[in-house]
PDB file of N, CA and C in Angstrom:
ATOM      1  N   UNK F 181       0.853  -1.176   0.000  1.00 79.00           N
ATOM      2  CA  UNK F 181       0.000   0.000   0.000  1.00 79.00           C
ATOM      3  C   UNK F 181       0.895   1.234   0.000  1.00 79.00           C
ATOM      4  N   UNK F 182       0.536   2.116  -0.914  1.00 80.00           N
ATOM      5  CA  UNK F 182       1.259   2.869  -0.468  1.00 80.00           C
ATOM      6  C   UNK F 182       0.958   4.575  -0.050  1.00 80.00           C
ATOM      7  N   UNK F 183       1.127   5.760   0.182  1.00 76.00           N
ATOM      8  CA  UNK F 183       0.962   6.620   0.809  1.00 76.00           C
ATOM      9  C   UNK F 183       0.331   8.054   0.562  1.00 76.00           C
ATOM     10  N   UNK F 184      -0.411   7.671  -1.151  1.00 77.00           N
ATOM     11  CA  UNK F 184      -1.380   8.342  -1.767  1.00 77.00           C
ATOM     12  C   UNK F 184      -2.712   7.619  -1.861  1.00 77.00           C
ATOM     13  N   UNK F 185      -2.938   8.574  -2.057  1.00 77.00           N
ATOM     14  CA  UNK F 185      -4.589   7.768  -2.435  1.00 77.00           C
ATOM     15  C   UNK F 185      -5.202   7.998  -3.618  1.00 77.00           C
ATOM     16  N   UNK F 186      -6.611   7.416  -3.947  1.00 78.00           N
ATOM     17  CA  UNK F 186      -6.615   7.569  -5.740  1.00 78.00           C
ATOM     18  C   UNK F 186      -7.153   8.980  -5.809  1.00 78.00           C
ATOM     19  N   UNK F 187      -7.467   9.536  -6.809  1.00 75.00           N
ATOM     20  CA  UNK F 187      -7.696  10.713  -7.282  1.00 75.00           C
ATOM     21  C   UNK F 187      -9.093  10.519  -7.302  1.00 75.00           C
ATOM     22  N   UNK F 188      -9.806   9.606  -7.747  1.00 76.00           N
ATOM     23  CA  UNK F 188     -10.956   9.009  -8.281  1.00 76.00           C
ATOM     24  C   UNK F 188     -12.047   8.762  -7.047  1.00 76.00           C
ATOM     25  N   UNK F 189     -11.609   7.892  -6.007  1.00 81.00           N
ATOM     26  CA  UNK F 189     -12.112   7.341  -5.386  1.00 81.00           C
ATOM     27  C   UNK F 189     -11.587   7.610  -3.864  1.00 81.00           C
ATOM     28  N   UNK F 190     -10.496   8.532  -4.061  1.00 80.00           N
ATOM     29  CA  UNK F 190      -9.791   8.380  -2.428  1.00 80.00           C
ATOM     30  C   UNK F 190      -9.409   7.027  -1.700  1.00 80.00           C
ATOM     31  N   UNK F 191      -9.907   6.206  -2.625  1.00 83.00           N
ATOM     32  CA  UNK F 191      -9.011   4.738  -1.983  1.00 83.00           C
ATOM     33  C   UNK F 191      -7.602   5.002  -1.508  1.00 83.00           C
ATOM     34  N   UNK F 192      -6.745   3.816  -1.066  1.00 85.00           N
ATOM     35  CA  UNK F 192      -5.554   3.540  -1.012  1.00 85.00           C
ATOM     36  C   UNK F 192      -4.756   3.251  -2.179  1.00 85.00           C
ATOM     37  N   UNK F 193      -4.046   3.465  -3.108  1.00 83.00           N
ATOM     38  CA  UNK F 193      -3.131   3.051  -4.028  1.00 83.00           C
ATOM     39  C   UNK F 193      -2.221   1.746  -3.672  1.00 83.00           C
ATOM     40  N   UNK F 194      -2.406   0.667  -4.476  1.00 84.00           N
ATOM     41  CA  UNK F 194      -0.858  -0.014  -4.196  1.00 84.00           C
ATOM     42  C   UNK F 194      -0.132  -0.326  -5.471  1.00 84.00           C
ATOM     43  N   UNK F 195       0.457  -0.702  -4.871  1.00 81.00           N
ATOM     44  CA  UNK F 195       1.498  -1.120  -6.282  1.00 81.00           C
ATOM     45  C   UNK F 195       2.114  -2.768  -5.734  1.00 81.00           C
ATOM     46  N   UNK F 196       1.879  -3.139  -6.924  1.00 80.00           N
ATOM     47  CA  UNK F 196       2.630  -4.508  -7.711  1.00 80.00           C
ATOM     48  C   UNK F 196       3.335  -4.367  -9.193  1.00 80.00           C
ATOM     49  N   UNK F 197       4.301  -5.046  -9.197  1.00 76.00           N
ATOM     50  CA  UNK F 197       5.053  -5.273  -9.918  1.00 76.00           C
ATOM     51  C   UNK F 197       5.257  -3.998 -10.926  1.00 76.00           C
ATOM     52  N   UNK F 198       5.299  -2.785 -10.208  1.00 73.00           N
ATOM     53  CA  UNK F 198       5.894  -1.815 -10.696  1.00 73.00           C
ATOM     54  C   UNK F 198       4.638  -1.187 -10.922  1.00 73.00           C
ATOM     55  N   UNK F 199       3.171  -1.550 -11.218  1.00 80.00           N
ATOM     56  CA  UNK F 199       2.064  -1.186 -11.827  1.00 80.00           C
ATOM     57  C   UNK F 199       1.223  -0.382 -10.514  1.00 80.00           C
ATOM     58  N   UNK F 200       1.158   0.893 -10.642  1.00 83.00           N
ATOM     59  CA  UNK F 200       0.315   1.981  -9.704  1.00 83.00           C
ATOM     60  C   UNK F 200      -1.161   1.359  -9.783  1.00 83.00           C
ATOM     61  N   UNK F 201      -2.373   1.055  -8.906  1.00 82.00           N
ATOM     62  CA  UNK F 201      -3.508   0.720  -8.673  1.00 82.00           C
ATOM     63  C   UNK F 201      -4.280   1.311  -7.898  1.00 82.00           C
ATOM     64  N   UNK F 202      -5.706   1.229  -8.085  1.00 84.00           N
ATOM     65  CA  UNK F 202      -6.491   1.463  -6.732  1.00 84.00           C
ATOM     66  C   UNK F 202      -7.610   0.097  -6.663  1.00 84.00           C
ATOM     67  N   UNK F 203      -7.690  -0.657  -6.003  1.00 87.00           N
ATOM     68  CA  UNK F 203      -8.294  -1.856  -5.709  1.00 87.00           C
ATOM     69  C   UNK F 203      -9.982  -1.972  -5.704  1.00 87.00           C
ATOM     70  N   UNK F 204     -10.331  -0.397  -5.001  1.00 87.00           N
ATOM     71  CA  UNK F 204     -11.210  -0.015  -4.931  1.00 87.00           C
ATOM     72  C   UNK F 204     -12.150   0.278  -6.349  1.00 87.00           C
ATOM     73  N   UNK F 205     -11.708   1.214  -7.390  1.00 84.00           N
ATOM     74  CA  UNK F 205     -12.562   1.348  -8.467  1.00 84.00           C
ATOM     75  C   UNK F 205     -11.529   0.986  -9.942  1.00 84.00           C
ATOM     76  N   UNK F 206     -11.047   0.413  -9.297  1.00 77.00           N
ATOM     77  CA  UNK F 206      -9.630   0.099 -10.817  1.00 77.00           C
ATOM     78  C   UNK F 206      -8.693   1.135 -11.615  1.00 77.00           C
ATOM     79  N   UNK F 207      -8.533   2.331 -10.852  1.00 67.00           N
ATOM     80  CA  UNK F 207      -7.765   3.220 -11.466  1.00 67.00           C
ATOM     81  C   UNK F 207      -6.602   2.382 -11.638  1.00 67.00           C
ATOM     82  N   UNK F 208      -6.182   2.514 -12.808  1.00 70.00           N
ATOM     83  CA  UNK F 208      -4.874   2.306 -12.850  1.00 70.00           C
ATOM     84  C   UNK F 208      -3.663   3.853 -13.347  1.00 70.00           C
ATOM     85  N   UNK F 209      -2.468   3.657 -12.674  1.00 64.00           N
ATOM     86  CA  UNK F 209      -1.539   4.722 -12.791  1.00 64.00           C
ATOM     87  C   UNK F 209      -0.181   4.205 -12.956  1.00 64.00           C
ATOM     88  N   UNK F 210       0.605   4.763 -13.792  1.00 54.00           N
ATOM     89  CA  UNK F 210       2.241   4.780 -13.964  1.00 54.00           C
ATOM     90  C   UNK F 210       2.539   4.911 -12.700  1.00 54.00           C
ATOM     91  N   UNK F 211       3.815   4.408 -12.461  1.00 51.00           N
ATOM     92  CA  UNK F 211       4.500   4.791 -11.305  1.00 51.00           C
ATOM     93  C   UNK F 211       5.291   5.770 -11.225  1.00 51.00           C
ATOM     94  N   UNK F 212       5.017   6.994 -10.581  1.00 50.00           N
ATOM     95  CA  UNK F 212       5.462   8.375 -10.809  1.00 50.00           C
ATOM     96  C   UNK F 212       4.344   9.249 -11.522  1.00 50.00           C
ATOM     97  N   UNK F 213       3.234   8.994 -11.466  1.00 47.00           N
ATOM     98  CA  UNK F 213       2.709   9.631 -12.538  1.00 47.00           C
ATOM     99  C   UNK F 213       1.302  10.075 -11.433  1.00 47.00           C
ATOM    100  N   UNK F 214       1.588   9.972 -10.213  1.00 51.00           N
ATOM    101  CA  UNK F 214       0.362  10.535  -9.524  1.00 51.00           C
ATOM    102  C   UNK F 214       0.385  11.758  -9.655  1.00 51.00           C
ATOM    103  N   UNK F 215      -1.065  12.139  -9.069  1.00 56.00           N
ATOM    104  CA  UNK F 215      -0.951  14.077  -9.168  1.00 56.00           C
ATOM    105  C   UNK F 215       0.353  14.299  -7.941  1.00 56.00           C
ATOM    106  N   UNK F 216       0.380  15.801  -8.695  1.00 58.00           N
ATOM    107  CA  UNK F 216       1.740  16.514  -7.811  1.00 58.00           C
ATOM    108  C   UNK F 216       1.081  16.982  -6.385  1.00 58.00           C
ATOM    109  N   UNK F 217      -0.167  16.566  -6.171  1.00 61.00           N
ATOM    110  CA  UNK F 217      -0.701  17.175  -5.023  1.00 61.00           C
ATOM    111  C   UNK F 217      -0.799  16.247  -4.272  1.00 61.00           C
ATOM    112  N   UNK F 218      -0.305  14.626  -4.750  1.00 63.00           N
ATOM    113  CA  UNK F 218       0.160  13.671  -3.617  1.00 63.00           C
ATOM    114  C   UNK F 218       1.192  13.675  -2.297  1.00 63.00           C
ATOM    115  N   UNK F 219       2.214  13.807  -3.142  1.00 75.00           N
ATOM    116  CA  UNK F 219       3.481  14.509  -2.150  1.00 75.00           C
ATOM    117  C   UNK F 219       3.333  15.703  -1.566  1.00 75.00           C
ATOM    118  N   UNK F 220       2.159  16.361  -1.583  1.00 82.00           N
ATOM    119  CA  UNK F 220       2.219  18.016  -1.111  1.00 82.00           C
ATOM    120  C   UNK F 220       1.793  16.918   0.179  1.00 82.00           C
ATOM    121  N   UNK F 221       0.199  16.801  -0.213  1.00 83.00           N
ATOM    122  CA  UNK F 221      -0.604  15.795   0.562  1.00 83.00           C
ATOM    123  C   UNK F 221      -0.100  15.465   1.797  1.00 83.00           C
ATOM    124  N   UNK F 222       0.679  13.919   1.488  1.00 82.00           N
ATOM    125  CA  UNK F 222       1.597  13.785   2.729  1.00 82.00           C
ATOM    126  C   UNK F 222       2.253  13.924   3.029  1.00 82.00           C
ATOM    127  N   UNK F 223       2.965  15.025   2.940  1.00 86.00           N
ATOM    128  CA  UNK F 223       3.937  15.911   3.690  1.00 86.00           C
ATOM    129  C   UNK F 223       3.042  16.504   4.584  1.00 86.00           C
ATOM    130  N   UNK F 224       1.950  17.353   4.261  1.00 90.00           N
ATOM    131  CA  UNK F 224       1.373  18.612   4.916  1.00 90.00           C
ATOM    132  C   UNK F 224       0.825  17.320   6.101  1.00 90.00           C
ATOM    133  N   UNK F 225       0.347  15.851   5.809  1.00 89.00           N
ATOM    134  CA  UNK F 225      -0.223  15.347   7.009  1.00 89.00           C
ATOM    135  C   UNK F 225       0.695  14.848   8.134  1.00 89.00           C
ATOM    136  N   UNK F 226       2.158  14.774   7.397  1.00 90.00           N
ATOM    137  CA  UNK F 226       3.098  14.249   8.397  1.00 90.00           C
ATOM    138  C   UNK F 226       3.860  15.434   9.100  1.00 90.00           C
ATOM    139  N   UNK F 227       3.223  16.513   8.788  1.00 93.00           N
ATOM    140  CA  UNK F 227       3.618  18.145   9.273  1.00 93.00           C
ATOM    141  C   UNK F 227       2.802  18.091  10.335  1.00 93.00           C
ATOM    142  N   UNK F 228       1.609  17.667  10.172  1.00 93.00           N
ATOM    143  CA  UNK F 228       0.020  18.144  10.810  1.00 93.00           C
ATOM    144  C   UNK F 228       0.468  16.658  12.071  1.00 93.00           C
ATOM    145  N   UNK F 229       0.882  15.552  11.914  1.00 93.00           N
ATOM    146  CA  UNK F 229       1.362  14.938  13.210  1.00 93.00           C
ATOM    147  C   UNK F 229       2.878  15.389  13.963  1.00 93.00           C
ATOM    148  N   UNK F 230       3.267  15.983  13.277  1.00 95.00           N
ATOM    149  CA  UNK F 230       4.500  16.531  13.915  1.00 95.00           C
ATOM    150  C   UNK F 230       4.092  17.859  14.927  1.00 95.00           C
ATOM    151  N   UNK F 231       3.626  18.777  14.416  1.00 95.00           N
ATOM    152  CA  UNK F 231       2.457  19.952  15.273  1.00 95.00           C
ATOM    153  C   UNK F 231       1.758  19.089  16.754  1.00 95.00           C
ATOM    154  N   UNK F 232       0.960  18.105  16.328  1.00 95.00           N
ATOM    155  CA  UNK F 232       0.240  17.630  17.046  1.00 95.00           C
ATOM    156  C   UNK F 232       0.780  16.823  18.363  1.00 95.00           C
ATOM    157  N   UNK F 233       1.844  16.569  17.833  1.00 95.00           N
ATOM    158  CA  UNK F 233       3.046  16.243  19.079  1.00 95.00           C
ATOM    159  C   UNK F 233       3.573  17.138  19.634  1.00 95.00           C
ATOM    160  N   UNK F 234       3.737  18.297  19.343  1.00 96.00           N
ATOM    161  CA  UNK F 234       4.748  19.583  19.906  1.00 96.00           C
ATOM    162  C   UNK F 234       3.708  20.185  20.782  1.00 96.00           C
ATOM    163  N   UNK F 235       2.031  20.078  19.911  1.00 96.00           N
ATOM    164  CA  UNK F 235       1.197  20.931  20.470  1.00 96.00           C
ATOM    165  C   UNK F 235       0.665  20.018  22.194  1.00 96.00           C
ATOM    166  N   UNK F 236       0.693  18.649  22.219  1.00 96.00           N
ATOM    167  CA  UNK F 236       0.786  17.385  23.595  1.00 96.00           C
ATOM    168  C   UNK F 236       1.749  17.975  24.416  1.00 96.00           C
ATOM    169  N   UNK F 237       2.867  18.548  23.903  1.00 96.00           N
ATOM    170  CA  UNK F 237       3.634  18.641  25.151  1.00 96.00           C
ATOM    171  C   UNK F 237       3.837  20.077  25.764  1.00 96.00           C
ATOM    172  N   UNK F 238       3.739  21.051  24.824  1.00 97.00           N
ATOM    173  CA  UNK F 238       3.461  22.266  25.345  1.00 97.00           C
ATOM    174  C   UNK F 238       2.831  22.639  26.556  1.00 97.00           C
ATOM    175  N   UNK F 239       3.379  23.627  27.093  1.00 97.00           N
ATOM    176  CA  UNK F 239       3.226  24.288  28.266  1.00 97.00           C
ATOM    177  C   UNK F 239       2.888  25.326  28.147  1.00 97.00           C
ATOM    178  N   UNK F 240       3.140  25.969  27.687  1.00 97.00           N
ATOM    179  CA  UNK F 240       3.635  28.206  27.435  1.00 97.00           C
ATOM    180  C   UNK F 240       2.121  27.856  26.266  1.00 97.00           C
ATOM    181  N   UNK F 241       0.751  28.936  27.168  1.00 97.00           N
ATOM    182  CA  UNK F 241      -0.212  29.401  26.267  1.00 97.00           C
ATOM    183  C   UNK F 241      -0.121  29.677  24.599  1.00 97.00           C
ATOM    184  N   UNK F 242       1.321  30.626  25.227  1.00 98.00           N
ATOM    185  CA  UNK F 242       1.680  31.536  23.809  1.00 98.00           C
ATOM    186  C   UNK F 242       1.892  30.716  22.452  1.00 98.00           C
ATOM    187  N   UNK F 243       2.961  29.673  22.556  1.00 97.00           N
ATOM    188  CA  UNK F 243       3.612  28.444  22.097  1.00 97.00           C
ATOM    189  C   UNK F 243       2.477  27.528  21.857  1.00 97.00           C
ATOM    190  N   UNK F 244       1.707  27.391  22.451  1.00 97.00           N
ATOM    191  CA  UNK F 244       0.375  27.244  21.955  1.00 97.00           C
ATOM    192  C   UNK F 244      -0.866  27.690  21.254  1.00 97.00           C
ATOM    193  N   UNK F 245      -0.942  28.714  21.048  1.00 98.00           N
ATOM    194  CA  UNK F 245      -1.543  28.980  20.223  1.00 98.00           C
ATOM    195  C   UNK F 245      -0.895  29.423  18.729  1.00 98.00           C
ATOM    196  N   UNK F 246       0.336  29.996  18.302  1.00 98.00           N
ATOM    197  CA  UNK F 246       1.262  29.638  17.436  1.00 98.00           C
ATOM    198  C   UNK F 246       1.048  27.821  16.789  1.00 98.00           C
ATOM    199  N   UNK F 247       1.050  26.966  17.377  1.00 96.00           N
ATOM    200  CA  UNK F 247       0.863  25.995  16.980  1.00 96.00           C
ATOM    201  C   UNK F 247      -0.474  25.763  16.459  1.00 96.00           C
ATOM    202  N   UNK F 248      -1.292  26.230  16.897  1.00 97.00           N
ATOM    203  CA  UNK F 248      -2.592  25.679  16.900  1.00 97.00           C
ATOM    204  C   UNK F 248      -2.975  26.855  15.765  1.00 97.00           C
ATOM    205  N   UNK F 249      -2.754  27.672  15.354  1.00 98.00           N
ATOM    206  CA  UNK F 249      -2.554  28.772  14.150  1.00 98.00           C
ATOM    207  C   UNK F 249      -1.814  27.515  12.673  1.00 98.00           C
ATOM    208  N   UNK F 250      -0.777  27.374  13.596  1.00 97.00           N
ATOM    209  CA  UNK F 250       0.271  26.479  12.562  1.00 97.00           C
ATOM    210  C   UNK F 250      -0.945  25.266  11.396  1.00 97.00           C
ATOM    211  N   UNK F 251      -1.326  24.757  13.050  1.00 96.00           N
ATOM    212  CA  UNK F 251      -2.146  23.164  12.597  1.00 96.00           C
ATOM    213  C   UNK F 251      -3.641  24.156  11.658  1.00 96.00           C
ATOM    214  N   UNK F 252      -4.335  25.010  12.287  1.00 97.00           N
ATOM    215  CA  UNK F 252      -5.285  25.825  11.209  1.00 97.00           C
ATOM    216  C   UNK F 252      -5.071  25.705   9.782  1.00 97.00           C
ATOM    217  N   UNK F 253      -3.643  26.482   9.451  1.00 96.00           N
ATOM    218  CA  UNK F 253      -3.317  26.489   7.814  1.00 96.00           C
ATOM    219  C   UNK F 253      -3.436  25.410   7.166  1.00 96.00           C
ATOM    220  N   UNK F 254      -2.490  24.579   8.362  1.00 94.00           N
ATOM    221  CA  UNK F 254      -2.355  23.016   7.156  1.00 94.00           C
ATOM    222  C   UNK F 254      -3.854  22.929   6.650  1.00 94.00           C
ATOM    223  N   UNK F 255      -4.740  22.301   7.910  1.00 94.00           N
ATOM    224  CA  UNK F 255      -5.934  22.028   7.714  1.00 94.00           C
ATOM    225  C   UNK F 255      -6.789  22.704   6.378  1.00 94.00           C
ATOM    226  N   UNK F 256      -6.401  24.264   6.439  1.00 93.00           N
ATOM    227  CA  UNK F 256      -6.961  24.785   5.327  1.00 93.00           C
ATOM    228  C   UNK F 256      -6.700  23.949   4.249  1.00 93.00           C
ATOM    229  N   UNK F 257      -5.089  23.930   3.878  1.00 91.00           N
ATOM    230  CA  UNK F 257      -4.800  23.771   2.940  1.00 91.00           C
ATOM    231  C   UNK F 257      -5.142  22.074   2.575  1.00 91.00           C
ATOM    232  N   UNK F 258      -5.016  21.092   3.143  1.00 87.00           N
ATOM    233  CA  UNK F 258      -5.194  19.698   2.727  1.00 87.00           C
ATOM    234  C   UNK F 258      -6.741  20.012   2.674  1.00 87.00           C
ATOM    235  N   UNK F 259      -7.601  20.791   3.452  1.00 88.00           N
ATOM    236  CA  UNK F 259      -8.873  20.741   3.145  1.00 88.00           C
ATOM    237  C   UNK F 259      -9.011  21.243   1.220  1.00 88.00           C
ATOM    238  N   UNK F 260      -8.150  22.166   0.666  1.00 86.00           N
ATOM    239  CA  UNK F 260      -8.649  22.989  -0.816  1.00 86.00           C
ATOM    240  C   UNK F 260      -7.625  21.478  -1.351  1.00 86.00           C
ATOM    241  N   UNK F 261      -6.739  21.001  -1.175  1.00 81.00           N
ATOM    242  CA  UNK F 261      -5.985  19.978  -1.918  1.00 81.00           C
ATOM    243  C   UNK F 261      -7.207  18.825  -2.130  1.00 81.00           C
ATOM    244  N   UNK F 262      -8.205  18.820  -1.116  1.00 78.00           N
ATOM    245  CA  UNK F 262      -9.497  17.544  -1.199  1.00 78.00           C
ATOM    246  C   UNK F 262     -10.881  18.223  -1.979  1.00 78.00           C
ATOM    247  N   UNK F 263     -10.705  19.364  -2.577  1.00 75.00           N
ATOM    248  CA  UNK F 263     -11.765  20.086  -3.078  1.00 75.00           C
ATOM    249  C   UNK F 263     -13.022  20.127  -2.199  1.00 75.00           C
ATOM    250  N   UNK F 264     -13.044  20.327  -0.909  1.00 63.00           N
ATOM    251  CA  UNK F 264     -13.929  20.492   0.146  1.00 63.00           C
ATOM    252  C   UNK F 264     -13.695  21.967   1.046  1.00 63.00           C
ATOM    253  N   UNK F 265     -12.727  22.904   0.751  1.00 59.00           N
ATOM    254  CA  UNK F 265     -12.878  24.323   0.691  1.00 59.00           C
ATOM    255  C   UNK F 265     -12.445  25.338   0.143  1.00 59.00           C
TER     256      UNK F 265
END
């Protein structure tokens, strides 16, 4: 499995034998050939658990809400990357 999902269906993607898939509605894709808004994708969600850990251990209000500003944007933004704002 791997760490996009389909364009189509939001399934999971996997790959075999070099061949990009979605199991779910049969997209098929090149390997390398997903949208460029995959890698934005999970980056911005492995940003959005990195925040979410800093924001658990925080102490200082201030430092907190900076974060919680931080985690806002992402959210915006993976929200317009899912065409839902």
């Amino acid at each position: 499995m791997l760490s996009v999902h389909c364009a189509e269906c939001k399934g999971p993607l996997f790959e075999k034998e070099g061949r990009v898939f979605c199991p779910v509605c049969g997209e098929r894709k090149e390997r390398g050939k997903e949208a460029p808004e995959a890698g934005l994708e999970e980056t911005l969600r492995r940003k959005l658990g990195e925040l979410r850990a800093r924001l658990e251990r925080e102490e200082d209000h201030e430092q907190t809400m900076k974060i919680l500003k931080e985690i806002d944007a992402l959210v915006e933004v993976l929200r317009k990357l899912e065409g839902k704002g």
